[in-house]
Amino acid sequence: VQLQASGGGLVQAGGSLRLSCVASGSIFSINVMGWYRQAPGKEREQVAVITSTGGTNYADPVKGRFTISRDNAKNTAFLQMNSLKPEDTAVYYCNAYGHDSGLYPYDIWGQGTLVTVSS
């Protein structure tokens, strides 16, 4: 199972970006998909996660500004980021865990996509 993230870029403060994360391979299930970020000199932190049934959880700094969603039919998760702030600048990673077609569990990361918010 692999993850491919996309959608990062450079945006001015107050702007919006939409990240996408596509899972591919021998997938039986994707229980949870999530977005994490790592800013320079800081540890990776959770941004938002979504379960297969649509339950969501957000980090306090992004509540009300970011929205996570997923298309189960396409094994894809999205992160809509609005009202972006310079402090949102980071490499954003997607994560997924579930079971592959052999019913083995997996917990995998995408390659990361850079989001830069200018002031």
mmCIF file with all atom_site columns, N, CA and C in Angstrom, residues 53-93:
data_model
loop_
_atom_site.group_PDB
_atom_site.id
_atom_site.type_symbol
_atom_site.label_atom_id
_atom_site.label_alt_id
_atom_site.label_comp_id
_atom_site.label_asym_id
_atom_site.label_entity_id
_atom_site.label_seq_id
_atom_site.pdbx_PDB_ins_code
_atom_site.Cartn_x
_atom_site.Cartn_y
_atom_site.Cartn_z
_atom_site.occupancy
_atom_site.B_iso_or_equiv
_atom_site.pdbx_formal_charge
_atom_site.auth_seq_id
_atom_site.auth_comp_id
_atom_site.auth_asym_id
_atom_site.auth_atom_id
_atom_site.pdbx_PDB_model_num
ATOM 1   N N  . THR A 1 53 ? -15.881 6.050  8.655  1.00 0.00 ? 53 THR A N  1
ATOM 2   C CA . THR A 1 53 ? -17.292 6.414  8.765  1.00 0.00 ? 53 THR A CA 1
ATOM 3   C C  . THR A 1 53 ? -17.497 7.925  8.861  1.00 0.00 ? 53 THR A C  1
ATOM 4   N N  . GLY A 1 54 ? -16.414 8.689  8.683  1.00 0.00 ? 54 GLY A N  1
ATOM 5   C CA . GLY A 1 54 ? -16.533 10.139 8.624  1.00 0.00 ? 54 GLY A CA 1
ATOM 6   C C  . GLY A 1 54 ? -16.293 10.891 9.911  1.00 0.00 ? 54 GLY A C  1
ATOM 7   N N  . GLY A 1 55 ? -15.968 10.186 10.972 1.00 0.00 ? 55 GLY A N  1
ATOM 8   C CA . GLY A 1 55 ? -15.632 10.879 12.202 1.00 0.00 ? 55 GLY A CA 1
ATOM 9   C C  . GLY A 1 55 ? -14.333 11.648 12.046 1.00 0.00 ? 55 GLY A C  1
ATOM 10  N N  . THR A 1 56 ? -14.287 12.856 12.602 1.00 0.00 ? 56 THR A N  1
ATOM 11  C CA . THR A 1 56 ? -13.111 13.698 12.420 1.00 0.00 ? 56 THR A CA 1
ATOM 12  C C  . THR A 1 56 ? -12.587 14.228 13.742 1.00 0.00 ? 56 THR A C  1
ATOM 13  N N  . ASN A 1 57 ? -11.325 14.597 13.731 1.00 0.00 ? 57 ASN A N  1
ATOM 14  C CA . ASN A 1 57 ? -10.708 15.244 14.877 1.00 0.00 ? 57 ASN A CA 1
ATOM 15  C C  . ASN A 1 57 ? -9.680  16.234 14.364 1.00 0.00 ? 57 ASN A C  1
ATOM 16  N N  . TYR A 1 58 ? -9.648  17.414 14.954 1.00 0.00 ? 58 TYR A N  1
ATOM 17  C CA . TYR A 1 58 ? -8.764  18.471 14.500 1.00 0.00 ? 58 TYR A CA 1
ATOM 18  C C  . TYR A 1 58 ? -7.880  18.969 15.644 1.00 0.00 ? 58 TYR A C  1
ATOM 19  N N  . ALA A 1 59 ? -6.693  19.384 15.286 1.00 0.00 ? 59 ALA A N  1
ATOM 20  C CA . ALA A 1 59 ? -5.835  20.056 16.244 1.00 0.00 ? 59 ALA A CA 1
ATOM 21  C C  . ALA A 1 59 ? -6.411  21.443 16.509 1.00 0.00 ? 59 ALA A C  1
ATOM 22  N N  . ASP A 1 60 ? -6.240  21.914 17.734 1.00 0.00 ? 60 ASP A N  1
ATOM 23  C CA . ASP A 1 60 ? -6.820  23.205 18.095 1.00 0.00 ? 60 ASP A CA 1
ATOM 24  C C  . ASP A 1 60 ? -6.410  24.349 17.166 1.00 0.00 ? 60 ASP A C  1
ATOM 25  N N  . PRO A 1 61 ? -5.145  24.436 16.747 1.00 0.00 ? 61 PRO A N  1
ATOM 26  C CA . PRO A 1 61 ? -4.746  25.583 15.912 1.00 0.00 ? 61 PRO A CA 1
ATOM 27  C C  . PRO A 1 61 ? -5.449  25.679 14.559 1.00 0.00 ? 61 PRO A C  1
ATOM 28  N N  . VAL A 1 62 ? -6.042  24.568 14.091 1.00 0.00 ? 62 VAL A N  1
ATOM 29  C CA . VAL A 1 62 ? -6.650  24.592 12.759 1.00 0.00 ? 62 VAL A CA 1
ATOM 30  C C  . VAL A 1 62 ? -8.170  24.487 12.788 1.00 0.00 ? 62 VAL A C  1
ATOM 31  N N  . LYS A 1 63 ? -8.731  24.321 13.974 1.00 0.00 ? 63 LYS A N  1
ATOM 32  C CA . LYS A 1 63 ? -10.190 24.203 14.072 1.00 0.00 ? 63 LYS A CA 1
ATOM 33  C C  . LYS A 1 63 ? -10.863 25.446 13.511 1.00 0.00 ? 63 LYS A C  1
ATOM 34  N N  . GLY A 1 64 ? -11.883 25.203 12.703 1.00 0.00 ? 64 GLY A N  1
ATOM 35  C CA . GLY A 1 64 ? -12.617 26.313 12.091 1.00 0.00 ? 64 GLY A CA 1
ATOM 36  C C  . GLY A 1 64 ? -11.998 26.823 10.809 1.00 0.00 ? 64 GLY A C  1
ATOM 37  N N  . ARG A 1 65 ? -10.773 26.401 10.501 1.00 0.00 ? 65 ARG A N  1
ATOM 38  C CA . ARG A 1 65 ? -10.113 26.853 9.276  1.00 0.00 ? 65 ARG A CA 1
ATOM 39  C C  . ARG A 1 65 ? -9.856  25.709 8.302  1.00 0.00 ? 65 ARG A C  1
ATOM 40  N N  . PHE A 1 66 ? -9.554  24.539 8.824  1.00 0.00 ? 66 PHE A N  1
ATOM 41  C CA . PHE A 1 66 ? -9.251  23.371 7.984  1.00 0.00 ? 66 PHE A CA 1
ATOM 42  C C  . PHE A 1 66 ? -10.410 22.386 8.040  1.00 0.00 ? 66 PHE A C  1
ATOM 43  N N  . THR A 1 67 ? -10.615 21.695 6.931  1.00 0.00 ? 67 THR A N  1
ATOM 44  C CA . THR A 1 67 ? -11.637 20.658 6.867  1.00 0.00 ? 67 THR A CA 1
ATOM 45  C C  . THR A 1 67 ? -11.049 19.427 6.200  1.00 0.00 ? 67 THR A C  1
ATOM 46  N N  . ILE A 1 68 ? -11.140 18.306 6.890  1.00 0.00 ? 68 ILE A N  1
ATOM 47  C CA . ILE A 1 68 ? -10.690 17.046 6.312  1.00 0.00 ? 68 ILE A CA 1
ATOM 48  C C  . ILE A 1 68 ? -11.903 16.279 5.797  1.00 0.00 ? 68 ILE A C  1
ATOM 49  N N  . SER A 1 69 ? -11.728 15.630 4.661  1.00 0.00 ? 69 SER A N  1
ATOM 50  C CA . SER A 1 69 ? -12.800 14.823 4.088  1.00 0.00 ? 69 SER A CA 1
ATOM 51  C C  . SER A 1 69 ? -12.163 13.651 3.360  1.00 0.00 ? 69 SER A C  1
ATOM 52  N N  . ARG A 1 70 ? -12.973 12.697 2.971  1.00 0.00 ? 70 ARG A N  1
ATOM 53  C CA . ARG A 1 70 ? -12.447 11.567 2.227  1.00 0.00 ? 70 ARG A CA 1
ATOM 54  C C  . ARG A 1 70 ? -13.484 11.019 1.269  1.00 0.00 ? 70 ARG A C  1
ATOM 55  N N  . ASP A 1 71 ? -12.974 10.417 0.215  1.00 0.00 ? 71 ASP A N  1
ATOM 56  C CA . ASP A 1 71 ? -13.791 9.723  -0.774 1.00 0.00 ? 71 ASP A CA 1
ATOM 57  C C  . ASP A 1 71 ? -13.390 8.264  -0.673 1.00 0.00 ? 71 ASP A C  1
ATOM 58  N N  . ASN A 1 72 ? -14.191 7.479  0.020  1.00 0.00 ? 72 ASN A N  1
ATOM 59  C CA . ASN A 1 72 ? -13.832 6.077  0.257  1.00 0.00 ? 72 ASN A CA 1
ATOM 60  C C  . ASN A 1 72 ? -13.746 5.275  -1.045 1.00 0.00 ? 72 ASN A C  1
ATOM 61  N N  . ALA A 1 73 ? -14.589 5.611  -2.005 1.00 0.00 ? 73 ALA A N  1
ATOM 62  C CA . ALA A 1 73 ? -14.576 4.882  -3.276 1.00 0.00 ? 73 ALA A CA 1
ATOM 63  C C  . ALA A 1 73 ? -13.264 5.076  -4.027 1.00 0.00 ? 73 ALA A C  1
ATOM 64  N N  . LYS A 1 74 ? -12.615 6.225  -3.783 1.00 0.00 ? 74 LYS A N  1
ATOM 65  C CA . LYS A 1 74 ? -11.364 6.529  -4.480 1.00 0.00 ? 74 LYS A CA 1
ATOM 66  C C  . LYS A 1 74 ? -10.156 6.437  -3.556 1.00 0.00 ? 74 LYS A C  1
ATOM 67  N N  . ASN A 1 75 ? -10.363 5.962  -2.338 1.00 0.00 ? 75 ASN A N  1
ATOM 68  C CA . ASN A 1 75 ? -9.263  5.819  -1.366 1.00 0.00 ? 75 ASN A CA 1
ATOM 69  C C  . ASN A 1 75 ? -8.477  7.124  -1.228 1.00 0.00 ? 75 ASN A C  1
ATOM 70  N N  . THR A 1 76 ? -9.199  8.211  -1.169 1.00 0.00 ? 76 THR A N  1
ATOM 71  C CA . THR A 1 76 ? -8.580  9.535  -1.168 1.00 0.00 ? 76 THR A CA 1
ATOM 72  C C  . THR A 1 76 ? -9.051  10.369 0.015  1.00 0.00 ? 76 THR A C  1
ATOM 73  N N  . ALA A 1 77 ? -8.124  11.093 0.605  1.00 0.00 ? 77 ALA A N  1
ATOM 74  C CA . ALA A 1 77 ? -8.449  12.049 1.652  1.00 0.00 ? 77 ALA A CA 1
ATOM 75  C C  . ALA A 1 77 ? -8.039  13.435 1.188  1.00 0.00 ? 77 ALA A C  1
ATOM 76  N N  . PHE A 1 78 ? -8.769  14.425 1.656  1.00 0.00 ? 78 PHE A N  1
ATOM 77  C CA . PHE A 1 78 ? -8.507  15.810 1.295  1.00 0.00 ? 78 PHE A CA 1
ATOM 78  C C  . PHE A 1 78 ? -8.348  16.647 2.559  1.00 0.00 ? 78 PHE A C  1
ATOM 79  N N  . LEU A 1 79 ? -7.591  17.709 2.437  1.00 0.00 ? 79 LEU A N  1
ATOM 80  C CA . LEU A 1 79 ? -7.505  18.684 3.509  1.00 0.00 ? 79 LEU A CA 1
ATOM 81  C C  . LEU A 1 79 ? -7.704  20.058 2.886  1.00 0.00 ? 79 LEU A C  1
ATOM 82  N N  . GLN A 1 80 ? -8.868  20.637 3.130  1.00 0.00 ? 80 GLN A N  1
ATOM 83  C CA . GLN A 1 80 ? -9.146  21.985 2.662  1.00 0.00 ? 80 GLN A CA 1
ATOM 84  C C  . GLN A 1 80 ? -8.667  22.956 3.733  1.00 0.00 ? 80 GLN A C  1
ATOM 85  N N  . MET A 1 81 ? -7.736  23.810 3.349  1.00 0.00 ? 81 MET A N  1
ATOM 86  C CA . MET A 1 81 ? -7.130  24.744 4.288  1.00 0.00 ? 81 MET A CA 1
ATOM 87  C C  . MET A 1 81 ? -7.501  26.166 3.887  1.00 0.00 ? 81 MET A C  1
ATOM 88  N N  . ASN A 1 82 ? -8.256  26.823 4.739  1.00 0.00 ? 82 ASN A N  1
ATOM 89  C CA . ASN A 1 82 ? -8.679  28.205 4.502  1.00 0.00 ? 82 ASN A CA 1
ATOM 90  C C  . ASN A 1 82 ? -8.066  29.124 5.542  1.00 0.00 ? 82 ASN A C  1
ATOM 91  N N  . SER A 1 83 ? -8.117  30.403 5.264  1.00 0.00 ? 83 SER A N  1
ATOM 92  C CA . SER A 1 83 ? -7.583  31.415 6.192  1.00 0.00 ? 83 SER A CA 1
ATOM 93  C C  . SER A 1 83 ? -6.184  31.045 6.674  1.00 0.00 ? 83 SER A C  1
ATOM 94  N N  . LEU A 1 84 ? -5.345  30.691 5.743  1.00 0.00 ? 84 LEU A N  1
ATOM 95  C CA . LEU A 1 84 ? -4.007  30.224 6.092  1.00 0.00 ? 84 LEU A CA 1
ATOM 96  C C  . LEU A 1 84 ? -3.185  31.329 6.746  1.00 0.00 ? 84 LEU A C  1
ATOM 97  N N  . LYS A 1 85 ? -2.351  30.918 7.683  1.00 0.00 ? 85 LYS A N  1
ATOM 98  C CA . LYS A 1 85 ? -1.492  31.825 8.431  1.00 0.00 ? 85 LYS A CA 1
ATOM 99  C C  . LYS A 1 85 ? -0.033  31.433 8.206  1.00 0.00 ? 85 LYS A C  1
ATOM 100 N N  . PRO A 1 86 ? 0.883   32.365 8.376  1.00 0.00 ? 86 PRO A N  1
ATOM 101 C CA . PRO A 1 86 ? 2.300   32.009 8.227  1.00 0.00 ? 86 PRO A CA 1
ATOM 102 C C  . PRO A 1 86 ? 2.721   30.837 9.115  1.00 0.00 ? 86 PRO A C  1
ATOM 103 N N  . GLU A 1 87 ? 2.111   30.719 10.284 1.00 0.00 ? 87 GLU A N  1
ATOM 104 C CA . GLU A 1 87 ? 2.464   29.624 11.183 1.00 0.00 ? 87 GLU A CA 1
ATOM 105 C C  . GLU A 1 87 ? 1.963   28.264 10.693 1.00 0.00 ? 87 GLU A C  1
ATOM 106 N N  . ASP A 1 88 ? 1.178   28.242 9.619  1.00 0.00 ? 88 ASP A N  1
ATOM 107 C CA . ASP A 1 88 ? 0.781   26.974 9.009  1.00 0.00 ? 88 ASP A CA 1
ATOM 108 C C  . ASP A 1 88 ? 1.861   26.436 8.065  1.00 0.00 ? 88 ASP A C  1
ATOM 109 N N  . THR A 1 89 ? 2.889   27.211 7.838  1.00 0.00 ? 89 THR A N  1
ATOM 110 C CA . THR A 1 89 ? 3.975   26.778 6.961  1.00 0.00 ? 89 THR A CA 1
ATOM 111 C C  . THR A 1 89 ? 4.639   25.525 7.521  1.00 0.00 ? 89 THR A C  1
ATOM 112 N N  . ALA A 1 90 ? 4.688   24.491 6.693  1.00 0.00 ? 90 ALA A N  1
ATOM 113 C CA . ALA A 1 90 ? 5.238   23.209 7.129  1.00 0.00 ? 90 ALA A CA 1
ATOM 114 C C  . ALA A 1 90 ? 5.211   22.240 5.961  1.00 0.00 ? 90 ALA A C  1
ATOM 115 N N  . VAL A 1 91 ? 5.871   21.114 6.154  1.00 0.00 ? 91 VAL A N  1
ATOM 116 C CA . VAL A 1 91 ? 5.681   19.986 5.254  1.00 0.00 ? 91 VAL A CA 1
ATOM 117 C C  . VAL A 1 91 ? 4.506   19.179 5.796  1.00 0.00 ? 91 VAL A C  1
ATOM 118 N N  . TYR A 1 92 ? 3.547   18.933 4.960  1.00 0.00 ? 92 TYR A N  1
ATOM 119 C CA . TYR A 1 92 ? 2.342   18.213 5.361  1.00 0.00 ? 92 TYR A CA 1
ATOM 120 C C  . TYR A 1 92 ? 2.443   16.769 4.849  1.00 0.00 ? 92 TYR A C  1
ATOM 121 N N  . TYR A 1 93 ? 2.204   15.853 5.767  1.00 0.00 ? 93 TYR A N  1
ATOM 122 C CA . TYR A 1 93 ? 2.278   14.433 5.458  1.00 0.00 ? 93 TYR A CA 1
ATOM 123 C C  . TYR A 1 93 ? 0.911   13.796 5.656  1.00 0.00 ? 93 TYR A C  1
#
